[in-house]
Short mmCIF file of C-alpha atoms in Angstrom, two decimals:
data_model
loop_
_atom_site.label_atom_id
_atom_site.label_comp_id
_atom_site.label_asym_id
_atom_site.label_seq_id
_atom_site.Cartn_x
_atom_site.Cartn_y
_atom_site.Cartn_z
CA UNK A 1 0.15 0.19 -0.06
CA UNK A 2 1.26 3.62 -0.35
CA UNK A 3 1.68 4.36 2.97
CA UNK A 4 4.21 0.82 3.75
CA UNK A 5 7.08 1.37 4.95
CA UNK A 6 9.67 -0.06 3.40
CA UNK A 7 11.54 -3.19 5.08
CA UNK A 8 14.57 -2.09 4.21
CA UNK A 9 16.60 -0.33 6.66
CA UNK A 10 18.71 2.89 5.04
CA UNK A 11 21.19 4.00 7.52
CA UNK A 12 22.57 0.38 7.33
CA UNK A 13 22.40 0.26 3.55
CA UNK A 14 24.41 3.55 2.47
CA UNK A 15 26.51 2.47 4.88
CA UNK A 16 26.55 -0.85 3.19
CA UNK A 17 26.70 0.85 -0.42
CA UNK A 18 29.53 3.50 1.00
CA UNK A 19 31.83 0.82 1.90
CA UNK A 20 31.27 -1.74 -1.40
CA UNK A 21 31.55 1.78 -4.08
CA UNK A 22 35.06 2.62 -1.91
CA UNK A 23 36.40 -0.70 -1.95
CA UNK A 24 34.83 -2.67 -5.51
CA UNK A 25 33.53 -0.06 -7.32
CA UNK A 26 35.71 3.16 -7.80
CA UNK A 27 38.51 1.14 -8.87
CA UNK A 28 36.71 -0.47 -11.66
CA UNK A 29 35.62 2.34 -12.02
CA UNK A 30 38.97 3.87 -13.01
CA UNK A 31 39.32 1.21 -15.29
CA UNK A 32 36.76 1.43 -17.15
CA UNK A 33 37.96 5.66 -17.47
CA UNK A 34 40.74 3.80 -19.65
CA UNK A 35 38.88 2.29 -22.09
CA UNK A 36 38.00 5.00 -25.30
CA UNK A 37 35.33 2.82 -26.16
CA UNK A 38 33.60 5.13 -27.72
CA UNK A 39 30.12 4.72 -29.07
CA UNK A 40 29.48 2.91 -33.21
CA UNK A 41 29.12 7.28 -34.27
CA UNK A 42 32.76 8.24 -33.45
CA UNK A 43 34.65 4.99 -34.07
CA UNK A 44 33.40 2.91 -37.10
CA UNK A 45 36.12 1.14 -36.06
CA UNK A 46 35.39 -0.03 -32.74
CA UNK A 47 35.18 -4.22 -33.50
CA UNK A 48 38.68 -3.66 -34.50
CA UNK A 49 39.80 -1.40 -31.93
CA UNK A 50 38.65 -3.96 -29.29
CA UNK A 51 38.04 -1.19 -26.74
CA UNK A 52 34.35 -2.30 -26.88
CA UNK A 53 34.75 -5.67 -26.04
CA UNK A 54 37.86 -4.55 -22.75
CA UNK A 55 34.99 -2.18 -21.54
CA UNK A 56 32.33 -5.53 -21.93
CA UNK A 57 34.79 -7.79 -20.61
CA UNK A 58 35.42 -5.64 -16.85
CA UNK A 59 31.27 -4.68 -16.63
CA UNK A 60 30.53 -9.26 -17.08
CA UNK A 61 33.97 -9.74 -14.97
CA UNK A 62 32.79 -7.51 -12.41
CA UNK A 63 29.45 -8.99 -11.97
CA UNK A 64 29.44 -12.29 -12.36
CA UNK A 65 31.61 -11.91 -9.03
CA UNK A 66 28.92 -10.10 -7.05
CA UNK A 67 27.57 -12.19 -3.80
CA UNK A 68 23.35 -12.95 -5.94
CA UNK A 69 22.85 -15.94 -5.22
CA UNK A 70 21.31 -16.96 -8.80
CA UNK A 71 22.49 -14.32 -10.48
CA UNK A 72 23.05 -14.94 -14.37
CA UNK A 73 24.53 -13.05 -16.19
CA UNK A 74 25.15 -13.45 -20.09
CA UNK A 75 26.81 -11.26 -23.12
CA UNK A 76 24.64 -11.86 -25.75
CA UNK A 77 25.68 -10.83 -29.29
CA UNK A 78 23.57 -10.58 -32.68
CA UNK A 79 26.02 -10.51 -35.87
CA UNK A 80 26.96 -6.96 -36.71
CA UNK A 81 25.84 -5.09 -34.15
CA UNK A 82 27.17 -3.78 -30.37
CA UNK A 83 27.13 -6.71 -27.78
CA UNK A 84 24.63 -6.42 -24.82
CA UNK A 85 25.34 -7.20 -21.66
CA UNK A 86 22.04 -9.43 -20.34
CA UNK A 87 21.47 -10.40 -15.99
CA UNK A 88 18.93 -11.55 -14.92
CA UNK A 89 18.66 -12.12 -10.38
CA UNK A 90 14.79 -14.61 -9.51
CA UNK A 91 12.36 -12.92 -7.70
CA UNK A 92 13.03 -13.72 -3.61
CA UNK A 93 10.06 -16.68 -3.59
CA UNK A 94 12.69 -18.16 -6.20
CA UNK A 95 10.39 -17.64 -9.42
CA UNK A 96 12.29 -16.83 -12.25
CA UNK A 97 10.17 -17.55 -15.66
CA UNK A 98 9.81 -14.61 -17.60
CA UNK A 99 5.94 -14.81 -17.44
CA UNK A 100 6.47 -13.46 -13.59
CA UNK A 101 5.93 -9.92 -12.13
CA UNK A 102 9.93 -8.27 -13.52
CA UNK A 103 12.09 -4.67 -12.66
CA UNK A 104 13.54 -3.71 -15.95
CA UNK A 105 16.92 -1.82 -14.96
CA UNK A 106 18.84 -0.51 -17.62
CA UNK A 107 22.19 1.66 -18.59
CA UNK A 108 24.47 2.39 -21.29
CA UNK A 109 28.59 1.71 -21.02
CA UNK A 110 29.64 3.46 -25.30
CA UNK A 111 30.38 6.37 -24.81
CA UNK A 112 30.66 9.78 -26.04
CA UNK A 113 34.25 10.95 -27.85
CA UNK A 114 37.03 13.12 -25.71
CA UNK A 115 35.79 16.70 -26.16
CA UNK A 116 38.72 18.74 -25.90
CA UNK A 117 39.05 21.74 -23.15
CA UNK A 118 40.00 19.68 -20.01
CA UNK A 119 40.53 21.19 -17.78
CA UNK A 120 45.19 21.40 -16.45
CA UNK A 121 45.97 17.83 -14.69
CA UNK A 122 41.79 16.15 -16.72
CA UNK A 123 41.40 14.14 -19.35
CA UNK A 124 38.79 11.93 -21.03
CA UNK A 125 41.13 8.70 -20.28
CA UNK A 126 42.61 9.24 -17.03
CA UNK A 127 40.28 8.95 -13.95
CA UNK A 128 41.16 11.75 -11.37
CA UNK A 129 39.26 11.78 -8.44
CA UNK A 130 39.16 15.07 -6.12
CA UNK A 131 37.48 15.15 -2.67
CA UNK A 132 33.35 13.20 -4.05
CA UNK A 133 34.37 14.04 -7.62
CA UNK A 134 35.43 11.05 -10.01
CA UNK A 135 36.22 12.92 -13.14
CA UNK A 136 36.72 11.17 -16.33
CA UNK A 137 35.01 9.88 -19.65
CA UNK A 138 32.22 7.48 -19.29
CA UNK A 139 31.57 7.37 -15.33
CA UNK A 140 29.33 9.05 -14.80
CA UNK A 141 27.11 9.07 -18.38
CA UNK A 142 26.87 5.95 -18.26
CA UNK A 143 29.32 3.64 -16.75
CA UNK A 144 28.25 3.83 -12.73
CA UNK A 145 24.66 2.14 -14.56
CA UNK A 146 25.76 -1.33 -13.70
CA UNK A 147 27.35 -1.20 -10.32
CA UNK A 148 24.90 0.99 -9.52
CA UNK A 149 22.02 -1.32 -10.67
CA UNK A 150 23.92 -4.91 -8.77
CA UNK A 151 24.97 -2.44 -5.44
CA UNK A 152 20.91 -1.77 -5.15
CA UNK A 153 20.43 -5.70 -5.50
CA UNK A 154 22.99 -6.47 -3.03
CA UNK A 155 21.68 -4.55 -0.85
CA UNK A 156 18.39 -6.05 -0.81
CA UNK A 157 19.84 -9.53 -0.06
CA UNK A 158 22.02 -8.71 2.67
CA UNK A 159 19.33 -7.49 4.84
CA UNK A 160 17.42 -10.20 3.54
CA UNK A 161 13.98 -7.90 1.67
CA UNK A 162 12.18 -9.28 -1.15
CA UNK A 163 11.94 -8.06 -4.28
CA UNK A 164 10.02 -9.02 -7.79
CA UNK A 165 12.70 -10.72 -10.69
CA UNK A 166 15.12 -8.62 -11.91
CA UNK A 167 16.03 -8.09 -15.25
CA UNK A 168 19.36 -5.41 -16.10
CA UNK A 169 20.09 -4.37 -19.71
CA UNK A 170 23.11 -2.96 -20.46
CA UNK A 171 23.85 -1.24 -24.25
CA UNK A 172 26.63 -0.66 -25.91
CA UNK A 173 25.22 1.96 -28.18
CA UNK A 174 22.93 4.19 -26.46
CA UNK A 175 24.90 6.61 -27.46
CA UNK A 176 24.69 5.82 -31.22
CA UNK A 177 20.94 7.02 -31.13
CA UNK A 178 20.65 2.93 -29.86
CA UNK A 179 20.66 2.24 -33.15
CA UNK A 180 21.54 -1.33 -31.62
CA UNK A 181 19.03 -2.25 -29.05
CA UNK A 182 15.36 -2.66 -31.11
CA UNK A 183 17.24 -6.35 -32.54
CA UNK A 184 17.95 -7.86 -28.92
CA UNK A 185 14.23 -6.02 -27.62
CA UNK A 186 13.02 -8.06 -30.41
CA UNK A 187 15.15 -11.38 -30.14
CA UNK A 188 14.68 -11.04 -26.17
CA UNK A 189 11.64 -10.07 -25.70
CA UNK A 190 10.16 -13.70 -24.00
CA UNK A 191 13.17 -13.94 -22.53
CA UNK A 192 12.80 -9.99 -20.57
CA UNK A 193 9.13 -10.68 -19.86
CA UNK A 194 6.68 -7.61 -18.94
CA UNK A 195 8.68 -5.40 -16.83
CA UNK A 196 6.06 -3.80 -14.48
CA UNK A 197 8.65 -1.37 -13.61
CA UNK A 198 11.56 0.00 -15.17
CA UNK A 199 14.31 1.24 -13.71
CA UNK A 200 16.51 3.85 -16.48
CA UNK A 201 20.05 5.15 -14.35
CA UNK A 202 20.58 6.70 -17.42
CA UNK A 203 19.37 10.42 -16.29
CA UNK A 204 20.05 13.97 -14.71
CA UNK A 205 19.04 15.48 -11.40
CA UNK A 206 18.89 19.47 -10.50
CA UNK A 207 21.41 19.36 -8.09
CA UNK A 208 22.97 16.82 -5.74
CA UNK A 209 20.40 17.12 -2.51
CA UNK A 210 17.35 14.86 -3.52
CA UNK A 211 16.18 12.34 -6.22
CA UNK A 212 15.06 13.39 -9.06
CA UNK A 213 13.54 11.55 -11.36
CA UNK A 214 12.86 11.69 -15.03
CA UNK A 215 9.35 12.30 -15.90
CA UNK A 216 9.46 13.23 -20.08
CA UNK A 217 12.61 13.69 -22.10
CA UNK A 218 13.21 16.38 -25.52
CA UNK A 219 13.61 13.68 -28.46
CA UNK A 220 16.16 15.09 -31.27
CA UNK A 221 16.20 15.42 -35.35
CA UNK A 222 20.68 15.40 -36.13
CA UNK A 223 21.36 15.85 -39.94
CA UNK A 224 23.72 18.70 -42.37
CA UNK A 225 22.45 21.36 -43.67
CA UNK A 226 24.80 22.07 -47.67
CA UNK A 227 24.34 25.04 -49.67
CA UNK A 228 26.91 25.07 -52.55
CA UNK A 229 26.98 28.40 -54.77
CA UNK A 230 30.32 27.86 -56.87
CA UNK A 231 32.18 24.81 -57.49
CA UNK A 232 35.25 25.90 -56.40
CA UNK A 233 36.63 28.69 -54.39
CA UNK A 234 37.14 32.43 -55.76
CA UNK A 235 39.29 35.64 -55.02
CA UNK A 236 36.96 36.87 -53.10
CA UNK A 237 38.50 40.33 -54.54
CA UNK A 238 35.75 39.06 -58.00
CA UNK A 239 33.41 37.89 -56.39
CA UNK A 240 32.72 38.54 -53.45
CA UNK A 241 29.39 41.31 -53.97
CA UNK A 242 28.48 39.51 -57.33
CA UNK A 243 28.29 35.34 -56.45
CA UNK A 244 26.20 35.51 -53.01
CA UNK A 245 28.23 33.87 -50.33
CA UNK A 246 27.18 30.23 -49.43
CA UNK A 247 27.15 31.15 -45.19
CA UNK A 248 24.84 33.99 -45.90
CA UNK A 249 22.70 31.53 -47.36
CA UNK A 250 23.39 29.12 -44.99
CA UNK A 251 21.35 32.33 -42.17
CA UNK A 252 19.48 33.24 -44.23
CA UNK A 253 17.49 28.91 -43.81
CA UNK A 254 18.63 28.83 -40.62
CA UNK A 255 16.07 32.09 -39.60
CA UNK A 256 13.68 30.35 -41.54
CA UNK A 257 13.89 27.38 -38.97
CA UNK A 258 14.84 29.91 -35.94
CA UNK A 259 14.42 33.82 -34.35
CA UNK A 260 17.56 35.07 -34.76
CA UNK A 261 17.18 37.58 -31.28
CA UNK A 262 15.16 35.55 -29.40
CA UNK A 263 15.86 31.31 -29.95
CA UNK A 264 12.40 30.68 -30.68
CA UNK A 265 11.33 27.83 -32.79
CA UNK A 266 9.49 28.77 -35.90
CA UNK A 267 8.01 26.11 -37.29
CA UNK A 268 5.19 25.17 -35.97
CA UNK A 269 5.38 21.37 -36.85
CA UNK A 270 7.78 21.23 -34.49
CA UNK A 271 5.68 22.04 -31.33
CA UNK A 272 3.28 20.62 -28.82
CA UNK A 273 0.75 22.38 -26.39
CA UNK A 274 2.66 21.18 -22.81
CA UNK A 275 0.03 19.06 -20.75
CA UNK A 276 -0.78 20.58 -17.49
CA UNK A 277 0.80 18.34 -15.65
CA UNK A 278 4.47 19.48 -16.63
CA UNK A 279 3.44 23.09 -16.53
CA UNK A 280 3.54 22.79 -12.74
CA UNK A 281 6.00 20.34 -12.17
CA UNK A 282 8.59 22.18 -14.14
CA UNK A 283 7.04 25.43 -11.30
CA UNK A 284 7.57 22.65 -8.68
CA UNK A 285 11.36 22.04 -10.26
CA UNK A 286 11.57 25.65 -10.17
CA UNK A 287 11.11 26.34 -6.55
CA UNK A 288 13.03 23.77 -5.84
CA UNK A 289 15.93 24.97 -7.94
CA UNK A 290 15.96 28.29 -8.26
CA UNK A 291 18.59 30.17 -9.32
CA UNK A 292 20.70 26.75 -9.32
CA UNK A 293 19.09 26.20 -12.26
CA UNK A 294 21.06 28.93 -14.99
CA UNK A 295 23.85 28.59 -12.57
CA UNK A 296 24.34 25.23 -13.39
CA UNK A 297 26.11 26.12 -16.75
CA UNK A 298 29.97 27.13 -17.35
CA UNK A 299 29.08 31.00 -18.45
CA UNK A 300 32.03 33.34 -20.97
CA UNK A 301 31.86 36.60 -18.78
CA UNK A 302 28.69 38.61 -18.68
CA UNK A 303 26.64 35.57 -21.08
CA UNK A 304 22.82 35.54 -19.09
CA UNK A 305 19.92 32.97 -19.84
CA UNK A 306 18.00 33.20 -22.76
CA UNK A 307 15.68 34.41 -19.85
CA UNK A 308 15.61 35.06 -16.59
CA UNK A 309 12.65 32.99 -15.09
CA UNK A 310 13.21 30.48 -14.19
CA UNK A 311 10.25 28.05 -14.55
CA UNK A 312 10.24 29.32 -17.66
CA UNK A 313 13.71 28.10 -18.63
CA UNK A 314 13.27 24.31 -17.63
CA UNK A 315 10.22 24.46 -19.86
CA UNK A 316 12.77 25.31 -22.80
CA UNK A 317 14.52 22.32 -21.77
CA UNK A 318 11.64 20.70 -21.15
CA UNK A 319 9.33 21.12 -23.83
CA UNK A 320 10.20 23.15 -26.30
CA UNK A 321 11.99 22.19 -29.90
CA UNK A 322 15.59 24.48 -29.73
CA UNK A 323 18.58 24.61 -33.04
CA UNK A 324 21.91 24.57 -31.92
CA UNK A 325 24.43 24.32 -34.48
CA UNK A 326 27.00 21.27 -33.48
CA UNK A 327 29.57 21.27 -36.51
CA UNK A 328 31.24 22.77 -39.87
CA UNK A 329 32.56 21.43 -42.60
CA UNK A 330 33.99 24.04 -45.86
CA UNK A 331 35.19 26.69 -43.48
CA UNK A 332 39.43 26.26 -42.57
CA UNK A 333 40.88 27.32 -39.24
CA UNK A 334 40.91 30.97 -38.86
CA UNK A 335 45.21 30.75 -39.43
CA UNK A 336 44.39 28.57 -43.02
CA UNK A 337 41.74 31.50 -44.04
CA UNK A 338 42.95 33.09 -47.22
CA UNK A 339 40.76 35.64 -48.92
CA UNK A 340 38.42 32.73 -50.88
CA UNK A 341 35.24 33.40 -51.49
CA UNK A 342 34.71 29.41 -50.80
CA UNK A 343 31.94 27.22 -52.50
CA UNK A 344 30.55 25.52 -49.67
CA UNK A 345 29.64 25.46 -46.40
CA UNK A 346 28.37 22.82 -44.64
CA UNK A 347 25.93 22.99 -41.32
CA UNK A 348 25.36 20.07 -38.26
CA UNK A 349 22.38 20.68 -37.38
CA UNK A 350 20.42 20.03 -34.23
CA UNK A 351 17.36 20.79 -33.81
CA UNK A 352 15.72 19.11 -30.00
CA UNK A 353 12.46 18.06 -30.36
CA UNK A 354 9.25 18.29 -27.45
CA UNK A 355 7.88 14.33 -26.24
CA UNK A 356 4.83 13.62 -28.29
CA UNK A 357 5.78 14.46 -31.57
CA UNK A 358 6.46 12.51 -33.84
CA UNK A 359 9.83 12.47 -34.69
CA UNK A 360 9.87 11.48 -38.01
CA UNK A 361 6.91 13.48 -39.39
CA UNK A 362 8.72 16.43 -37.85
CA UNK A 363 12.09 15.65 -39.82
CA UNK A 364 10.38 15.50 -42.72
CA UNK A 365 8.75 18.79 -42.01
CA UNK A 366 12.62 20.61 -41.25
CA UNK A 367 13.72 19.25 -44.61
CA UNK A 368 11.25 20.83 -46.62
CA UNK A 369 11.55 24.04 -44.74
CA UNK A 370 14.80 24.72 -45.93
CA UNK A 371 15.39 23.07 -48.96
CA UNK A 372 12.28 24.84 -50.34
CA UNK A 373 12.94 27.77 -52.55
CA UNK A 374 17.18 28.09 -52.59
CA UNK A 375 18.34 31.96 -52.32
CA UNK A 376 19.56 32.70 -55.37
CA UNK A 377 19.01 29.40 -56.21
CA UNK A 378 21.78 27.72 -54.50
CA UNK A 379 22.43 23.77 -53.90
CA UNK A 380 20.95 23.02 -51.08
CA UNK A 381 19.90 19.65 -48.96
CA UNK A 382 19.13 18.28 -45.90
CA UNK A 383 20.75 15.32 -44.93
CA UNK A 384 19.15 14.21 -42.42
CA UNK A 385 20.96 11.54 -39.83
CA UNK A 386 18.48 9.70 -37.72
CA UNK A 387 15.54 11.39 -35.93
CA UNK A 388 14.84 9.86 -32.23
CA UNK A 389 11.63 10.47 -30.65
CA UNK A 390 10.94 11.62 -26.95
CA UNK A 391 8.59 10.73 -24.35
CA UNK A 392 6.34 11.31 -21.96
CA UNK A 393 6.32 9.61 -18.84
CA UNK A 394 2.90 7.20 -17.59
CA UNK A 395 0.78 8.98 -14.87
CA UNK A 396 2.54 8.33 -11.11
CA UNK A 397 0.77 4.98 -9.92
CA UNK A 398 0.27 5.99 -6.18
CA UNK A 399 2.88 2.83 -4.77
CA UNK A 400 6.25 5.09 -6.93
CA UNK A 401 5.22 8.32 -6.46
CA UNK A 402 4.92 7.56 -1.57
CA UNK A 403 8.27 4.68 -2.60
CA UNK A 404 9.78 7.81 -4.41
CA UNK A 405 9.26 10.06 -1.54
CA UNK A 406 10.31 7.98 1.50
CA UNK A 407 13.63 6.90 -0.65
CA UNK A 408 15.14 10.21 -1.65
CA UNK A 409 14.08 11.29 2.52
CA UNK A 410 16.03 8.47 4.22
CA UNK A 411 19.04 8.79 1.97
CA UNK A 412 19.63 13.14 1.06
CA UNK A 413 17.03 13.83 4.18
CA UNK A 414 14.93 15.54 0.96
CA UNK A 415 11.72 15.35 -0.50
CA UNK A 416 11.93 13.85 -4.40
CA UNK A 417 11.39 15.84 -7.47
CA UNK A 418 9.38 15.16 -10.59
CA UNK A 419 11.17 16.87 -13.28
CA UNK A 420 11.63 17.47 -17.38
CA UNK A 421 14.65 16.03 -18.88
CA UNK A 422 16.39 18.16 -21.98
CA UNK A 423 18.53 15.27 -23.24
CA UNK A 424 16.91 11.42 -25.02
CA UNK A 425 17.20 8.83 -24.50
CA UNK A 426 16.08 6.53 -26.91
CA UNK A 427 15.20 3.26 -24.60
CA UNK A 428 12.15 4.88 -22.88
CA UNK A 429 10.87 4.94 -26.24
CA UNK A 430 10.88 2.40 -26.96
CA UNK A 431 9.72 0.75 -23.22
CA UNK A 432 7.20 2.90 -23.16
CA UNK A 433 5.49 1.12 -26.48
CA UNK A 434 6.04 -1.67 -25.50
CA UNK A 435 5.02 -1.68 -22.43
CA UNK A 436 2.61 0.85 -22.11
CA UNK A 437 1.67 -0.91 -17.99
CA UNK A 438 4.90 -0.24 -16.61
CA UNK A 439 6.17 2.29 -14.01
CA UNK A 440 9.09 4.03 -14.94
CA UNK A 441 11.72 5.29 -12.64
CA UNK A 442 14.21 7.62 -14.62
CA UNK A 443 16.48 8.97 -12.67
CA UNK A 444 20.84 9.80 -12.91
CA UNK A 445 23.91 11.14 -10.93
CA UNK A 446 24.32 13.94 -14.44
CA UNK A 447 23.55 17.00 -11.71
CA UNK A 448 25.65 20.79 -12.67
CA UNK A 449 28.53 21.15 -14.13
CA UNK A 450 28.94 17.66 -14.22
CA UNK A 451 29.21 17.96 -17.87
CA UNK A 452 28.21 14.44 -19.58
CA UNK A 453 28.96 14.82 -23.69
CA UNK A 454 31.65 17.88 -23.03
CA UNK A 455 34.51 17.56 -20.79
CA UNK A 456 35.84 17.55 -17.90
CA UNK A 457 32.48 14.84 -17.38
CA UNK A 458 31.85 13.84 -13.49
CA UNK A 459 30.66 11.38 -11.21
CA UNK A 460 29.06 12.40 -7.92
CA UNK A 461 30.35 9.40 -6.11
CA UNK A 462 28.27 10.63 -2.65
CA UNK A 463 24.71 10.78 -4.45
CA UNK A 464 25.93 7.58 -7.19
CA UNK A 465 26.15 5.87 -3.47
CA UNK A 466 22.71 7.08 -2.63
CA UNK A 467 21.31 6.69 -5.31
CA UNK A 468 22.11 3.40 -4.77
CA UNK A 469 20.40 2.80 -1.66
CA UNK A 470 17.66 4.87 -3.80
CA UNK A 471 16.83 2.26 -6.58
CA UNK A 472 16.84 -0.91 -3.48
CA UNK A 473 14.21 0.57 -1.26
CA UNK A 474 12.02 1.76 -4.35
CA UNK A 475 12.46 -1.66 -5.47
CA UNK A 476 11.21 -2.91 -1.66
CA UNK A 477 7.89 -1.15 -1.88
CA UNK A 478 7.89 -2.42 -5.37
CA UNK A 479 7.72 -6.09 -3.84
CA UNK A 480 4.80 -4.96 -1.14
CA UNK A 481 2.84 -2.35 -3.11
CA UNK A 482 -1.23 -2.59 -2.82
#
């Protein structure tokens, strides 16, 4: 029942989590950080390089060594795809069949590329611990997930607290849009079963002081906008003024998508009506965080946010579309830039789209807007490279709401907060469609300045330890829910 207290003794669980993390997990995570297992999108030769296999072997070995009677660990493989680590732990009463009440726990082990700009003494492939922060690529996104998932199960086992059958999936293509995961979900559907609760440890937190649950995720449209005006470069003194610059044409095209003064995306096909419940959640999160929302970013000089309204800040990063230009071709480095009117400009566009939007239809609308009636008759094309849909969680069941609040209060001393996230976890939309009756606890350690995907990524160890306890507490309450 929602009012029932968990059987987990939180104080003892916190002490055990501290011990497990310090003695066993941190050393393993340091070894994991040293492995440059970039996701296939960033390392097409990942098979030949062997880094992915090293990361899989490291995590597989650690998981196999856990003192969890009945735990099965297997590396699943499908030809031509990245592997998946599959783990299964029977329920406390021995129930193992896929038809049994099941919890699915999820994480990934592939990484973003190293990125430039790491602070002195830090780097992507060398772990550095400073206090409760462990720096290095992939520790927080999302190498810790496998360790935290099994730690939560160990905490239950140590106290002999009942739990349902648990399946743990650790994939290796999430940073590439989870392109390989659907094939595994389809092939092993009967083995996985139908989870009543999904726990995903690949999301963010608004601060490091309480449990944060993600209730929505934006989708993403990636692609290259190519503008060609000449077959070869020409002396700018001769051509400029007659030949329109490819960069200027690209600027005009971007103005079809975005108001450059405000950042508002102008295509109606990329927007949705924001549900009232999500607006209320944003308001509550804004009250909990205040100025911390904007302060979480490494602002340069006198930069300021696009709005000072904190609730609107949260809505803009979770439920409104937003455009970023994340790369470019055709632009030489400044030291090598001659007085040449370049033949073409290619811009890498990243358009975040709100939940509840058809990603493929949105991608087509984006393409039409860019390619229609090109200025000056320039050769314009938009080459889409993936359309990931967002996700909006089903209404929170009373038992899960109560379980989250109990866990957060006991482990952190503060209430849990629900909010939307601006990133994309393709796995969530996939599971939401397949298991419409399931409840979701989407959470994580990616808080202020943790900088996943960028330089100076760190894992907040204190939060990871407490989050492991929170997951154990929720699993205990899941087993006794009314």
